[in-house]
């Protein structure tokens, strides 16, 4: 028996699990062998009748259709149209509120100016009445009264100018207010129309989705549970596609053609064996058009 040197351990041998079945063909340079369902090498092989695997393709087709309908629902052109119109509508409504506030302010300003004019006019009328009545006999009082009447007339004229200026400004604001009100109404009509079209399109897509979902439930119900479970897991991992047809030696999941080694492994697999694409790991369903 050979002795082991002190301080040195015997070389550790890597554990290798037992191989099930006959050894496969040699690998070609740059290629890996096609694998069966993703299990540990010593776990049982997943099998399903060829007809069940074909039905799995029907399930996949229905799932793709549901994805397309969902994408179409999210991508309806009315969504962008409504968003753009809503932004315009919000801006117009802000301008409308500002115009309404300005018109209200002008209204109060006009009312105040007209009240000032009326007060001056009434005071001037009273002074003129006193002057005309002869009740004031003092020359000095008469002079003061006449001077006040002249001052009030000037004051009345100034206030009337202010009233006119406010009225003109208010009229301009009212014109802008009317224009903005009309534009808000027009844009709101467009929003309502786009919303109605979007809702109608969504209702149609939802109806089709409900129909496809029911069909999918029926077809999926006829697929063996273990096969469907694997499919669902792969579909979640692979962007919605868990099973693909092998067509003319090419996987329709990743669109890569199988090399000769992989094809030989598929040919050698039992008809009910569930094989997987070596490249994308999806379930690879064999049909009469697989080119085997």
mmCIF file of C-alpha atoms in Angstrom:
data_model
loop_
_atom_site.group_PDB
_atom_site.id
_atom_site.type_symbol
_atom_site.label_atom_id
_atom_site.label_comp_id
_atom_site.label_asym_id
_atom_site.label_seq_id
_atom_site.Cartn_x
_atom_site.Cartn_y
_atom_site.Cartn_z
ATOM 1 C CA UNK A 1 0.000 0.000 0.000
ATOM 2 C CA UNK A 2 1.383 3.382 -0.930
ATOM 3 C CA UNK A 3 1.919 5.716 1.964
ATOM 4 C CA UNK A 4 0.527 9.206 2.117
ATOM 5 C CA UNK A 5 3.052 11.874 2.838
ATOM 6 C CA UNK A 6 2.655 13.717 6.092
ATOM 7 C CA UNK A 7 0.799 16.984 5.750
ATOM 8 C CA UNK A 8 -0.737 16.021 2.415
ATOM 9 C CA UNK A 9 -4.241 14.808 1.799
ATOM 10 C CA UNK A 10 -5.166 12.255 -0.818
ATOM 11 C CA UNK A 11 -6.619 13.849 -3.945
ATOM 12 C CA UNK A 12 -10.376 14.383 -3.650
ATOM 13 C CA UNK A 13 -12.419 12.799 -6.375
ATOM 14 C CA UNK A 14 -15.373 14.834 -7.683
ATOM 15 C CA UNK A 15 -18.728 13.228 -7.118
ATOM 16 C CA UNK A 16 -20.462 12.250 -10.323
ATOM 17 C CA UNK A 17 -24.133 11.198 -10.242
ATOM 18 C CA UNK A 18 -24.980 7.895 -11.879
ATOM 19 C CA UNK A 19 -25.880 8.082 -15.557
ATOM 20 C CA UNK A 20 -29.318 6.828 -16.516
ATOM 21 C CA UNK A 21 -29.723 5.096 -19.847
ATOM 22 C CA UNK A 22 -27.165 4.555 -22.562
ATOM 23 C CA UNK A 23 -24.544 7.240 -23.181
ATOM 24 C CA UNK A 24 -25.436 9.797 -25.805
ATOM 25 C CA UNK A 25 -23.456 10.609 -28.942
ATOM 26 C CA UNK A 26 -20.235 12.579 -28.778
ATOM 27 C CA UNK A 27 -20.543 16.330 -28.742
ATOM 28 C CA UNK A 28 -19.488 18.294 -31.732
ATOM 29 C CA UNK A 29 -17.237 21.283 -31.195
ATOM 30 C CA UNK A 30 -19.197 24.370 -30.192
ATOM 31 C CA UNK A 31 -22.446 22.513 -29.388
ATOM 32 C CA UNK A 32 -24.147 21.198 -26.275
ATOM 33 C CA UNK A 33 -26.523 18.248 -26.269
ATOM 34 C CA UNK A 34 -30.278 18.800 -26.321
ATOM 35 C CA UNK A 35 -31.635 18.159 -22.845
ATOM 36 C CA UNK A 36 -34.881 16.680 -21.628
ATOM 37 C CA UNK A 37 -36.961 18.510 -19.006
ATOM 38 C CA UNK A 38 -34.895 20.486 -16.545
ATOM 39 C CA UNK A 39 -34.430 18.016 -13.691
ATOM 40 C CA UNK A 40 -31.419 16.684 -11.882
ATOM 41 C CA UNK A 41 -29.799 13.892 -13.912
ATOM 42 C CA UNK A 42 -31.209 11.232 -11.601
ATOM 43 C CA UNK A 43 -34.775 12.624 -11.421
ATOM 44 C CA UNK A 44 -37.576 10.881 -13.334
ATOM 45 C CA UNK A 45 -38.229 11.818 -16.937
ATOM 46 C CA UNK A 46 -41.400 13.794 -17.726
ATOM 47 C CA UNK A 47 -43.537 12.058 -20.314
ATOM 48 C CA UNK A 48 -46.743 13.077 -22.065
ATOM 49 C CA UNK A 49 -48.633 11.650 -25.013
ATOM 50 C CA UNK A 50 -47.801 13.361 -28.319
ATOM 51 C CA UNK A 51 -51.426 14.503 -28.607
ATOM 52 C CA UNK A 52 -51.165 16.192 -25.200
ATOM 53 C CA UNK A 53 -47.999 17.961 -26.303
ATOM 54 C CA UNK A 54 -49.758 19.153 -29.452
ATOM 55 C CA UNK A 55 -52.591 20.524 -27.306
ATOM 56 C CA UNK A 56 -49.946 22.380 -25.318
ATOM 57 C CA UNK A 57 -49.143 24.275 -28.508
ATOM 58 C CA UNK A 58 -52.836 25.220 -28.704
ATOM 59 C CA UNK A 59 -52.630 26.549 -25.143
ATOM 60 C CA UNK A 60 -49.523 28.520 -26.084
ATOM 61 C CA UNK A 61 -51.259 29.960 -29.129
ATOM 62 C CA UNK A 62 -54.196 31.094 -26.990
ATOM 63 C CA UNK A 63 -51.833 32.603 -24.404
ATOM 64 C CA UNK A 64 -50.066 34.544 -27.147
ATOM 65 C CA UNK A 65 -53.424 35.796 -28.369
ATOM 66 C CA UNK A 66 -54.320 36.955 -24.849
ATOM 67 C CA UNK A 67 -50.982 38.778 -24.637
ATOM 68 C CA UNK A 68 -51.643 40.446 -27.970
ATOM 69 C CA UNK A 69 -55.105 41.553 -26.877
ATOM 70 C CA UNK A 70 -53.747 42.957 -23.622
ATOM 71 C CA UNK A 71 -51.000 44.822 -25.495
ATOM 72 C CA UNK A 72 -53.507 46.161 -28.002
ATOM 73 C CA UNK A 73 -55.739 47.351 -25.164
ATOM 74 C CA UNK A 74 -52.829 49.208 -23.551
ATOM 75 C CA UNK A 75 -51.703 50.635 -26.894
ATOM 76 C CA UNK A 76 -55.004 51.983 -28.224
ATOM 77 C CA UNK A 77 -54.325 55.291 -30.041
ATOM 78 C CA UNK A 78 -57.181 56.849 -28.090
ATOM 79 C CA UNK A 79 -55.075 56.679 -24.911
ATOM 80 C CA UNK A 80 -52.483 59.107 -26.303
ATOM 81 C CA UNK A 81 -55.206 61.218 -27.910
ATOM 82 C CA UNK A 82 -57.103 61.554 -24.641
ATOM 83 C CA UNK A 83 -53.915 62.350 -22.728
ATOM 84 C CA UNK A 84 -52.967 65.118 -25.176
ATOM 85 C CA UNK A 85 -56.478 66.570 -25.249
ATOM 86 C CA UNK A 86 -56.715 66.450 -21.461
ATOM 87 C CA UNK A 87 -53.501 68.473 -21.161
ATOM 88 C CA UNK A 88 -54.908 71.064 -23.562
ATOM 89 C CA UNK A 89 -58.191 71.083 -21.673
ATOM 90 C CA UNK A 90 -56.440 71.627 -18.336
ATOM 91 C CA UNK A 91 -54.495 74.601 -19.726
ATOM 92 C CA UNK A 92 -57.625 76.116 -21.249
ATOM 93 C CA UNK A 93 -59.560 75.690 -18.022
ATOM 94 C CA UNK A 94 -56.774 77.433 -16.103
ATOM 95 C CA UNK A 95 -56.953 80.337 -18.558
ATOM 96 C CA UNK A 96 -60.742 80.326 -18.273
ATOM 97 C CA UNK A 97 -60.610 80.531 -14.476
ATOM 98 C CA UNK A 98 -58.107 83.393 -14.705
ATOM 99 C CA UNK A 99 -60.379 85.219 -17.176
ATOM 100 C CA UNK A 100 -63.418 84.649 -14.971
ATOM 101 C CA UNK A 101 -61.527 86.044 -11.986
ATOM 102 C CA UNK A 102 -60.407 89.096 -13.985
ATOM 103 C CA UNK A 103 -63.950 89.694 -15.240
ATOM 104 C CA UNK A 104 -65.269 89.490 -11.704
ATOM 105 C CA UNK A 105 -62.634 91.964 -10.504
ATOM 106 C CA UNK A 106 -63.504 94.354 -13.344
ATOM 107 C CA UNK A 107 -67.173 94.068 -12.431
ATOM 108 C CA UNK A 108 -66.506 95.083 -8.839
ATOM 109 C CA UNK A 109 -64.245 97.892 -9.988
ATOM 110 C CA UNK A 110 -66.901 99.195 -12.399
ATOM 111 C CA UNK A 111 -69.590 99.056 -9.712
ATOM 112 C CA UNK A 112 -67.377 101.013 -7.298
ATOM 113 C CA UNK A 113 -66.550 103.643 -9.938
ATOM 114 C CA UNK A 114 -70.231 104.046 -10.893
ATOM 115 C CA UNK A 115 -71.171 104.454 -7.224
ATOM 116 C CA UNK A 116 -68.525 107.190 -6.874
ATOM 117 C CA UNK A 117 -69.927 108.983 -9.931
ATOM 118 C CA UNK A 118 -73.448 108.724 -8.547
ATOM 119 C CA UNK A 119 -72.399 110.167 -5.196
ATOM 120 C CA UNK A 120 -70.689 113.129 -6.847
ATOM 121 C CA UNK A 121 -73.656 113.679 -9.136
ATOM 122 C CA UNK A 122 -76.103 113.682 -6.211
ATOM 123 C CA UNK A 123 -73.957 116.131 -4.244
ATOM 124 C CA UNK A 124 -73.640 118.443 -7.236
ATOM 125 C CA UNK A 125 -77.415 118.293 -7.724
ATOM 126 C CA UNK A 126 -78.008 119.306 -4.115
ATOM 127 C CA UNK A 127 -75.584 122.220 -4.400
ATOM 128 C CA UNK A 128 -77.178 123.373 -7.626
ATOM 129 C CA UNK A 129 -80.601 123.150 -5.986
ATOM 130 C CA UNK A 130 -79.390 125.332 -3.083
ATOM 131 C CA UNK A 131 -77.912 127.798 -5.499
ATOM 132 C CA UNK A 132 -81.071 128.001 -7.577
ATOM 133 C CA UNK A 133 -83.344 128.315 -4.543
ATOM 134 C CA UNK A 134 -81.782 131.604 -3.392
ATOM 135 C CA UNK A 135 -81.419 130.254 0.110
ATOM 136 C CA UNK A 136 -77.787 131.310 0.168
ATOM 137 C CA UNK A 137 -77.551 135.089 0.439
ATOM 138 C CA UNK A 138 -73.989 135.624 1.568
ATOM 139 C CA UNK A 139 -71.750 136.524 -1.350
ATOM 140 C CA UNK A 140 -68.920 134.504 0.137
ATOM 141 C CA UNK A 141 -71.129 131.456 0.610
ATOM 142 C CA UNK A 142 -72.416 131.851 -2.913
ATOM 143 C CA UNK A 143 -68.876 131.975 -4.249
ATOM 144 C CA UNK A 144 -67.882 128.881 -2.279
ATOM 145 C CA UNK A 145 -70.969 127.045 -3.447
ATOM 146 C CA UNK A 146 -70.303 127.887 -7.080
ATOM 147 C CA UNK A 147 -66.673 126.857 -6.721
ATOM 148 C CA UNK A 148 -67.733 123.518 -5.232
ATOM 149 C CA UNK A 149 -70.216 122.913 -8.056
ATOM 150 C CA UNK A 150 -67.416 123.462 -10.598
ATOM 151 C CA UNK A 151 -65.081 121.138 -8.636
ATOM 152 C CA UNK A 152 -67.734 118.466 -8.423
ATOM 153 C CA UNK A 153 -68.357 118.679 -12.156
ATOM 154 C CA UNK A 154 -64.647 118.120 -12.808
ATOM 155 C CA UNK A 155 -64.580 115.262 -10.313
ATOM 156 C CA UNK A 156 -67.627 113.707 -11.962
ATOM 157 C CA UNK A 157 -65.951 113.917 -15.341
ATOM 158 C CA UNK A 158 -62.788 112.226 -14.058
ATOM 159 C CA UNK A 159 -64.790 109.436 -12.451
ATOM 160 C CA UNK A 160 -66.834 108.902 -15.608
ATOM 161 C CA UNK A 161 -63.562 108.483 -17.535
ATOM 162 C CA UNK A 162 -62.540 105.816 -15.059
ATOM 163 C CA UNK A 163 -65.899 104.076 -15.520
ATOM 164 C CA UNK A 164 -65.428 104.057 -19.300
ATOM 165 C CA UNK A 165 -61.898 102.699 -19.018
ATOM 166 C CA UNK A 166 -63.047 99.904 -16.697
ATOM 167 C CA UNK A 167 -65.998 99.108 -18.977
ATOM 168 C CA UNK A 168 -63.706 98.810 -22.016
ATOM 169 C CA UNK A 169 -61.317 96.572 -20.103
ATOM 170 C CA UNK A 170 -64.179 94.455 -18.852
ATOM 171 C CA UNK A 171 -65.620 94.132 -22.358
ATOM 172 C CA UNK A 172 -62.240 92.880 -23.633
ATOM 173 C CA UNK A 173 -62.086 90.348 -20.802
ATOM 174 C CA UNK A 174 -65.623 89.203 -21.551
ATOM 175 C CA UNK A 175 -64.723 88.622 -25.197
ATOM 176 C CA UNK A 176 -61.724 86.539 -24.160
ATOM 177 C CA UNK A 177 -63.911 84.745 -21.641
ATOM 178 C CA UNK A 178 -66.444 83.861 -24.337
ATOM 179 C CA UNK A 179 -63.668 82.615 -26.640
ATOM 180 C CA UNK A 180 -62.106 80.467 -23.914
ATOM 181 C CA UNK A 181 -65.502 79.068 -22.939
ATOM 182 C CA UNK A 182 -66.093 78.040 -26.552
ATOM 183 C CA UNK A 183 -62.636 76.457 -26.840
ATOM 184 C CA UNK A 184 -63.081 74.544 -23.595
ATOM 185 C CA UNK A 185 -66.385 73.219 -24.865
ATOM 186 C CA UNK A 186 -64.853 72.180 -28.188
ATOM 187 C CA UNK A 187 -61.921 70.371 -26.576
ATOM 188 C CA UNK A 188 -64.225 68.732 -24.035
ATOM 189 C CA UNK A 189 -66.312 67.412 -26.921
ATOM 190 C CA UNK A 190 -63.189 65.922 -28.469
ATOM 191 C CA UNK A 191 -62.252 64.322 -25.157
ATOM 192 C CA UNK A 192 -65.750 62.873 -24.830
ATOM 193 C CA UNK A 193 -65.613 61.520 -28.385
ATOM 194 C CA UNK A 194 -62.163 59.960 -27.899
ATOM 195 C CA UNK A 195 -63.261 58.485 -24.567
ATOM 196 C CA UNK A 196 -66.333 56.937 -26.171
ATOM 197 C CA UNK A 197 -64.200 55.437 -28.952
ATOM 198 C CA UNK A 198 -61.676 54.116 -26.433
ATOM 199 C CA UNK A 199 -64.378 52.573 -24.254
ATOM 200 C CA UNK A 200 -65.984 50.914 -27.267
ATOM 201 C CA UNK A 201 -62.633 49.506 -28.429
ATOM 202 C CA UNK A 202 -61.815 48.280 -24.925
ATOM 203 C CA UNK A 203 -65.216 46.624 -24.592
ATOM 204 C CA UNK A 204 -64.666 44.791 -27.879
ATOM 205 C CA UNK A 205 -61.182 43.651 -26.824
ATOM 206 C CA UNK A 206 -62.433 42.624 -23.383
ATOM 207 C CA UNK A 207 -65.173 40.566 -24.984
ATOM 208 C CA UNK A 208 -62.684 38.784 -27.236
ATOM 209 C CA UNK A 209 -60.313 38.263 -24.293
ATOM 210 C CA UNK A 210 -63.115 36.684 -22.268
ATOM 211 C CA UNK A 211 -63.910 34.336 -25.159
ATOM 212 C CA UNK A 212 -60.253 33.356 -25.623
ATOM 213 C CA UNK A 213 -59.859 32.852 -21.871
ATOM 214 C CA UNK A 214 -62.782 30.425 -21.803
ATOM 215 C CA UNK A 215 -61.358 28.507 -24.762
ATOM 216 C CA UNK A 216 -57.956 28.449 -23.075
ATOM 217 C CA UNK A 217 -59.461 26.988 -19.901
ATOM 218 C CA UNK A 218 -61.084 24.195 -21.906
ATOM 219 C CA UNK A 219 -57.937 23.302 -23.812
ATOM 220 C CA UNK A 220 -55.650 23.598 -20.769
ATOM 221 C CA UNK A 221 -58.001 21.339 -18.837
ATOM 222 C CA UNK A 222 -57.208 18.507 -21.251
ATOM 223 C CA UNK A 223 -53.430 18.827 -20.776
ATOM 224 C CA UNK A 224 -51.808 16.662 -18.061
ATOM 225 C CA UNK A 225 -51.248 18.642 -14.855
ATOM 226 C CA UNK A 226 -47.487 18.013 -14.619
ATOM 227 C CA UNK A 227 -46.929 19.074 -18.221
ATOM 228 C CA UNK A 228 -49.074 22.175 -17.779
ATOM 229 C CA UNK A 229 -47.228 23.065 -14.561
ATOM 230 C CA UNK A 230 -43.869 22.903 -16.337
ATOM 231 C CA UNK A 231 -45.258 24.946 -19.218
ATOM 232 C CA UNK A 232 -46.598 27.662 -16.888
ATOM 233 C CA UNK A 233 -43.254 27.888 -15.096
ATOM 234 C CA UNK A 234 -41.333 28.218 -18.349
ATOM 235 C CA UNK A 235 -43.827 30.669 -19.781
ATOM 236 C CA UNK A 236 -43.288 32.946 -16.797
ATOM 237 C CA UNK A 237 -39.513 32.693 -17.166
ATOM 238 C CA UNK A 238 -39.379 33.031 -20.946
ATOM 239 C CA UNK A 239 -41.440 36.131 -21.632
ATOM 240 C CA UNK A 240 -44.782 34.426 -22.137
ATOM 241 C CA UNK A 241 -43.646 31.523 -24.345
ATOM 242 C CA UNK A 242 -43.191 28.196 -22.570
ATOM 243 C CA UNK A 243 -43.644 25.767 -25.476
ATOM 244 C CA UNK A 244 -42.534 25.974 -29.088
ATOM 245 C CA UNK A 245 -42.915 23.814 -32.171
ATOM 246 C CA UNK A 246 -39.918 22.143 -33.730
ATOM 247 C CA UNK A 247 -40.384 23.110 -37.375
ATOM 248 C CA UNK A 248 -37.956 22.118 -40.118
ATOM 249 C CA UNK A 249 -35.276 21.397 -37.511
ATOM 250 C CA UNK A 250 -35.652 24.879 -35.995
ATOM 251 C CA UNK A 251 -37.057 25.833 -32.584
ATOM 252 C CA UNK A 252 -39.813 28.379 -33.139
ATOM 253 C CA UNK A 253 -39.227 29.736 -29.637
ATOM 254 C CA UNK A 254 -35.677 31.016 -30.161
ATOM 255 C CA UNK A 255 -35.560 30.505 -33.973
ATOM 256 C CA UNK A 256 -32.269 28.613 -33.784
ATOM 257 C CA UNK A 257 -31.736 25.508 -35.908
ATOM 258 C CA UNK A 258 -30.725 22.353 -34.082
ATOM 259 C CA UNK A 259 -27.354 20.888 -34.974
ATOM 260 C CA UNK A 260 -26.904 17.253 -35.958
ATOM 261 C CA UNK A 261 -26.118 16.095 -32.412
ATOM 262 C CA UNK A 262 -29.239 17.716 -31.028
ATOM 263 C CA UNK A 263 -31.352 16.328 -33.869
ATOM 264 C CA UNK A 264 -30.036 12.829 -33.208
ATOM 265 C CA UNK A 265 -30.981 13.140 -29.553
ATOM 266 C CA UNK A 266 -34.495 14.260 -30.481
ATOM 267 C CA UNK A 267 -34.826 11.384 -32.956
ATOM 268 C CA UNK A 268 -33.691 8.928 -30.298
ATOM 269 C CA UNK A 269 -36.104 10.258 -27.661
ATOM 270 C CA UNK A 270 -39.295 8.326 -27.059
ATOM 271 C CA UNK A 271 -42.395 9.741 -28.694
ATOM 272 C CA UNK A 272 -43.936 10.556 -25.343
ATOM 273 C CA UNK A 273 -40.743 12.109 -23.932
ATOM 274 C CA UNK A 274 -41.037 15.830 -23.248
ATOM 275 C CA UNK A 275 -37.906 17.335 -24.782
ATOM 276 C CA UNK A 276 -36.542 20.832 -24.225
ATOM 277 C CA UNK A 277 -34.658 23.200 -26.494
ATOM 278 C CA UNK A 278 -31.031 23.341 -25.419
ATOM 279 C CA UNK A 279 -30.764 27.026 -26.320
ATOM 280 C CA UNK A 280 -33.928 28.617 -24.859
ATOM 281 C CA UNK A 281 -35.002 25.787 -22.499
ATOM 282 C CA UNK A 282 -38.600 25.857 -23.749
ATOM 283 C CA UNK A 283 -40.615 22.681 -24.242
ATOM 284 C CA UNK A 284 -39.945 21.539 -27.792
ATOM 285 C CA UNK A 285 -42.998 19.937 -29.401
ATOM 286 C CA UNK A 286 -42.406 17.535 -32.275
ATOM 287 C CA UNK A 287 -44.822 17.380 -35.210
ATOM 288 C CA UNK A 288 -44.869 15.850 -38.683
ATOM 289 C CA UNK A 289 -43.165 19.026 -39.932
ATOM 290 C CA UNK A 290 -40.242 18.862 -37.548
ATOM 291 C CA UNK A 291 -37.894 17.596 -40.271
ATOM 292 C CA UNK A 292 -36.602 14.678 -38.209
#
